[in-house]
CSV table of N, CA and C in Angstrom, one decimal:
chain,number,residue,atom,x,y,z
A,1,MET,N,99.0,82.6,74.6
A,1,MET,CA,99.3,81.9,75.9
A,1,MET,C,98.2,80.9,76.1
A,2,LEU,N,98.6,79.7,76.5
A,2,LEU,CA,97.7,78.6,76.8
A,2,LEU,C,97.2,78.7,78.2
A,3,MET,N,95.9,78.8,78.4
A,3,MET,CA,95.4,78.9,79.8
A,3,MET,C,95.2,77.6,80.4
A,4,HIS,N,95.3,77.5,81.7
A,4,HIS,CA,95.1,76.3,82.4
A,4,HIS,C,93.6,76.1,82.5
A,5,ASN,N,93.2,74.9,82.9
A,5,ASN,CA,91.7,74.6,83.0
A,5,ASN,C,91.4,74.1,84.4
A,6,PRO,N,90.8,74.9,85.3
A,6,PRO,CA,90.4,76.2,85.0
A,6,PRO,C,91.5,77.2,85.2
A,7,PRO,N,91.5,78.3,84.5
A,7,PRO,CA,92.6,79.3,84.6
A,7,PRO,C,92.6,80.0,86.0
A,8,HIS,N,93.8,80.5,86.3
A,8,HIS,CA,94.0,81.3,87.5
A,8,HIS,C,93.3,82.7,87.1
A,9,PRO,N,92.6,83.3,88.0
A,9,PRO,CA,91.9,84.5,87.7
A,9,PRO,C,92.9,85.6,87.2
A,10,GLY,N,94.1,85.5,87.6
A,10,GLY,CA,95.1,86.5,87.1
A,10,GLY,C,95.3,86.4,85.6
A,11,GLU,N,95.2,85.1,85.1
A,11,GLU,CA,95.3,84.9,83.6
A,11,GLU,C,94.1,85.5,82.9
A,12,VAL,N,93.0,85.3,83.5
A,12,VAL,CA,91.7,85.9,82.9
A,12,VAL,C,91.8,87.4,82.9
A,13,LEU,N,92.2,88.0,84.0
A,13,LEU,CA,92.3,89.4,84.2
A,13,LEU,C,93.3,90.0,83.1
A,14,LYS,N,94.4,89.3,83.0
A,14,LYS,CA,95.4,89.8,82.0
A,14,LYS,C,94.9,89.7,80.6
A,15,GLU,N,94.4,88.6,80.2
A,15,GLU,CA,94.0,88.4,78.8
A,15,GLU,C,92.7,89.0,78.4
A,16,LEU,N,91.8,89.1,79.3
A,16,LEU,CA,90.5,89.6,78.9
A,16,LEU,C,90.2,91.0,79.3
A,17,CYS,N,91.0,91.6,80.3
A,17,CYS,CA,90.7,92.9,80.7
A,17,CYS,C,91.9,93.9,80.5
A,18,ILE,N,93.0,93.5,80.9
A,18,ILE,CA,94.2,94.5,80.8
A,18,ILE,C,94.8,94.6,79.4
A,19,GLU,N,95.1,93.4,78.8
A,19,GLU,CA,95.7,93.5,77.5
A,19,GLU,C,94.8,94.1,76.4
A,20,PRO,N,93.5,93.8,76.3
A,20,PRO,CA,92.6,94.4,75.3
A,20,PRO,C,92.6,95.9,75.4
A,21,LEU,N,92.7,96.4,76.6
A,21,LEU,CA,92.7,97.9,76.8
A,21,LEU,C,94.0,98.5,76.6
A,22,GLY,N,95.1,97.7,76.4
A,22,GLY,CA,96.4,98.3,76.2
A,22,GLY,C,97.0,98.9,77.4
A,23,LEU,N,96.6,98.4,78.6
A,23,LEU,CA,97.1,98.9,79.8
A,23,LEU,C,98.4,98.2,80.2
A,24,THR,N,99.3,99.0,80.8
A,24,THR,CA,100.5,98.4,81.4
A,24,THR,C,100.1,98.0,82.8
A,25,VAL,N,100.9,97.1,83.5
A,25,VAL,CA,100.7,96.7,84.8
A,25,VAL,C,100.7,97.9,85.7
A,26,THR,N,101.5,98.8,85.5
A,26,THR,CA,101.6,100.0,86.3
A,26,THR,C,100.3,100.9,86.2
A,27,GLU,N,99.9,101.1,85.0
A,27,GLU,CA,98.6,101.8,84.8
A,27,GLU,C,97.4,101.1,85.4
A,28,ALA,N,97.3,99.8,85.2
A,28,ALA,CA,96.2,99.1,85.8
A,28,ALA,C,96.2,99.1,87.3
A,29,ALA,N,97.4,98.9,87.9
A,29,ALA,CA,97.5,99.0,89.3
A,29,ALA,C,97.1,100.3,89.9
A,30,LYS,N,97.5,101.4,89.2
A,30,LYS,CA,97.2,102.7,89.7
A,30,LYS,C,95.6,102.9,89.6
A,31,GLY,N,95.0,102.4,88.5
A,31,GLY,CA,93.6,102.5,88.4
A,31,GLY,C,92.8,101.7,89.4
A,32,LEU,N,93.4,100.6,89.8
A,32,LEU,CA,92.8,99.8,90.8
A,32,LEU,C,93.1,100.2,92.3
A,33,GLY,N,94.0,101.1,92.4
A,33,GLY,CA,94.4,101.6,93.7
A,33,GLY,C,95.2,100.6,94.5
A,34,VAL,N,96.0,99.8,93.8
A,34,VAL,CA,96.9,98.9,94.5
A,34,VAL,C,98.3,99.1,94.0
A,35,SER,N,99.3,98.4,94.7
A,35,SER,CA,100.7,98.6,94.2
A,35,SER,C,100.9,97.7,93.0
A,36,ARG,N,101.9,98.1,92.2
A,36,ARG,CA,102.3,97.3,91.0
A,36,ARG,C,102.6,95.9,91.4
A,37,LYS,N,103.3,95.8,92.5
A,37,LYS,CA,103.7,94.5,93.0
A,37,LYS,C,102.5,93.6,93.3
A,38,THR,N,101.5,94.1,93.9
A,38,THR,CA,100.3,93.4,94.3
A,38,THR,C,99.6,92.8,93.0
A,39,LEU,N,99.4,93.7,92.0
A,39,LEU,CA,98.8,93.3,90.8
A,39,LEU,C,99.6,92.3,90.0
A,40,SER,N,100.9,92.6,90.0
A,40,SER,CA,101.8,91.7,89.3
A,40,SER,C,101.8,90.3,89.9
A,41,SER,N,101.7,90.2,91.2
A,41,SER,CA,101.6,88.9,91.9
A,41,SER,C,100.3,88.1,91.5
A,42,ILE,N,99.2,88.9,91.3
A,42,ILE,CA,98.0,88.2,90.9
A,42,ILE,C,98.1,87.8,89.4
A,43,LEU,N,98.6,88.7,88.6
A,43,LEU,CA,98.7,88.4,87.1
A,43,LEU,C,99.6,87.2,86.9
A,44,ASN,N,100.6,87.0,87.7
A,44,ASN,CA,101.5,85.9,87.6
A,44,ASN,C,101.1,84.6,88.3
A,45,GLY,N,99.9,84.6,88.9
A,45,GLY,CA,99.4,83.5,89.6
A,45,GLY,C,100.0,83.2,90.9
A,46,LYS,N,100.7,84.1,91.5
A,46,LYS,CA,101.3,83.9,92.8
A,46,LYS,C,100.4,84.3,93.9
A,47,SER,N,99.4,85.1,93.7
A,47,SER,CA,98.4,85.5,94.7
A,47,SER,C,97.0,85.3,94.1
A,48,GLY,N,96.1,85.1,95.0
A,48,GLY,CA,94.7,85.0,94.6
A,48,GLY,C,94.0,86.3,94.7
A,49,ILE,N,92.7,86.2,94.3
A,49,ILE,CA,91.8,87.4,94.3
A,49,ILE,C,91.1,87.4,95.6
A,50,SER,N,91.4,88.4,96.4
A,50,SER,CA,90.7,88.6,97.7
A,50,SER,C,89.4,89.2,97.5
A,51,PRO,N,88.5,89.2,98.5
A,51,PRO,CA,87.2,89.8,98.3
A,51,PRO,C,87.3,91.3,98.0
A,52,GLU,N,88.3,92.0,98.6
A,52,GLU,CA,88.5,93.4,98.4
A,52,GLU,C,88.9,93.6,96.9
A,53,MET,N,89.8,92.8,96.4
A,53,MET,CA,90.3,92.9,95.1
A,53,MET,C,89.2,92.6,94.1
A,54,ALA,N,88.3,91.7,94.4
A,54,ALA,CA,87.2,91.4,93.6
A,54,ALA,C,86.3,92.6,93.4
A,55,VAL,N,86.1,93.3,94.5
A,55,VAL,CA,85.2,94.5,94.4
A,55,VAL,C,85.9,95.6,93.5
A,56,ARG,N,87.2,95.8,93.7
A,56,ARG,CA,88.0,96.7,92.9
A,56,ARG,C,87.9,96.4,91.4
A,57,LEU,N,88.1,95.1,91.1
A,57,LEU,CA,88.0,94.6,89.7
A,57,LEU,C,86.6,94.8,89.1
A,58,SER,N,85.6,94.5,89.9
A,58,SER,CA,84.2,94.7,89.4
A,58,SER,C,83.9,96.1,89.1
A,59,ILE,N,84.4,97.0,89.9
A,59,ILE,CA,84.2,98.4,89.6
A,59,ILE,C,85.0,98.9,88.4
A,60,ALA,N,86.2,98.5,88.3
A,60,ALA,CA,87.1,98.9,87.2
A,60,ALA,C,86.7,98.4,85.9
A,61,PHE,N,86.3,97.1,85.8
A,61,PHE,CA,86.0,96.5,84.6
A,61,PHE,C,84.5,96.1,84.3
A,62,ASN,N,83.6,96.7,85.1
A,62,ASN,CA,82.2,96.6,85.0
A,62,ASN,C,81.8,95.1,84.9
A,63,THR,N,82.3,94.4,85.9
A,63,THR,CA,82.0,92.9,86.1
A,63,THR,C,81.4,92.8,87.5
A,64,SER,N,81.0,91.6,87.9
A,64,SER,CA,80.6,91.3,89.2
A,64,SER,C,81.7,90.8,90.1
A,65,SER,N,81.7,91.2,91.3
A,65,SER,CA,82.7,90.8,92.3
A,65,SER,C,82.6,89.2,92.5
A,66,GLU,N,81.3,88.8,92.4
A,66,GLU,CA,81.1,87.3,92.5
A,66,GLU,C,81.8,86.5,91.5
A,67,SER,N,81.8,87.0,90.3
A,67,SER,CA,82.5,86.3,89.2
A,67,SER,C,84.0,86.1,89.5
A,68,TRP,N,84.6,87.1,90.1
A,68,TRP,CA,86.0,87.0,90.4
A,68,TRP,C,86.3,86.0,91.5
A,69,ILE,N,85.4,86.1,92.5
A,69,ILE,CA,85.5,85.1,93.7
A,69,ILE,C,85.2,83.7,93.2
A,70,ASN,N,84.2,83.5,92.3
A,70,ASN,CA,83.9,82.2,91.8
A,70,ASN,C,85.1,81.7,91.0
A,71,GLN,N,85.8,82.5,90.2
A,71,GLN,CA,86.9,82.1,89.4
A,71,GLN,C,88.0,81.6,90.4
A,72,GLN,N,88.2,82.4,91.4
A,72,GLN,CA,89.3,82.0,92.4
A,72,GLN,C,88.9,80.7,93.1
A,73,SER,N,87.7,80.5,93.5
A,73,SER,CA,87.4,79.3,94.1
A,73,SER,C,87.4,78.1,93.2
A,74,GLN,N,87.1,78.3,91.9
A,74,GLN,CA,87.2,77.2,91.0
A,74,GLN,C,88.7,76.8,90.6
A,75,TYR,N,89.5,77.8,90.7
A,75,TYR,CA,90.9,77.5,90.5
A,75,TYR,C,91.5,76.6,91.5
C-alpha cells in the first residue's frame, strides 16, 4: 500500500505495528481497550489519534505518546 506524505497515523499503526504482529483489528482493539469500530476508524483514516489513544498506543507498542501526537499534527 502506498502511504501518503505525511501518512495518516492510522496507516503507520496498521503497517508498522498491527500487521507485523499478525493481529486482527478485533484483537488489537481488545488489547488497546477500545471498540473495534474506534480502532477501525483510525486505521481507515476517518478519525485522528487523540491524546488518550496516543497513551494507549505508546503502552501497547512500546513507543512514545508524543510520537503519535506528532504524527497526527503533521498529517
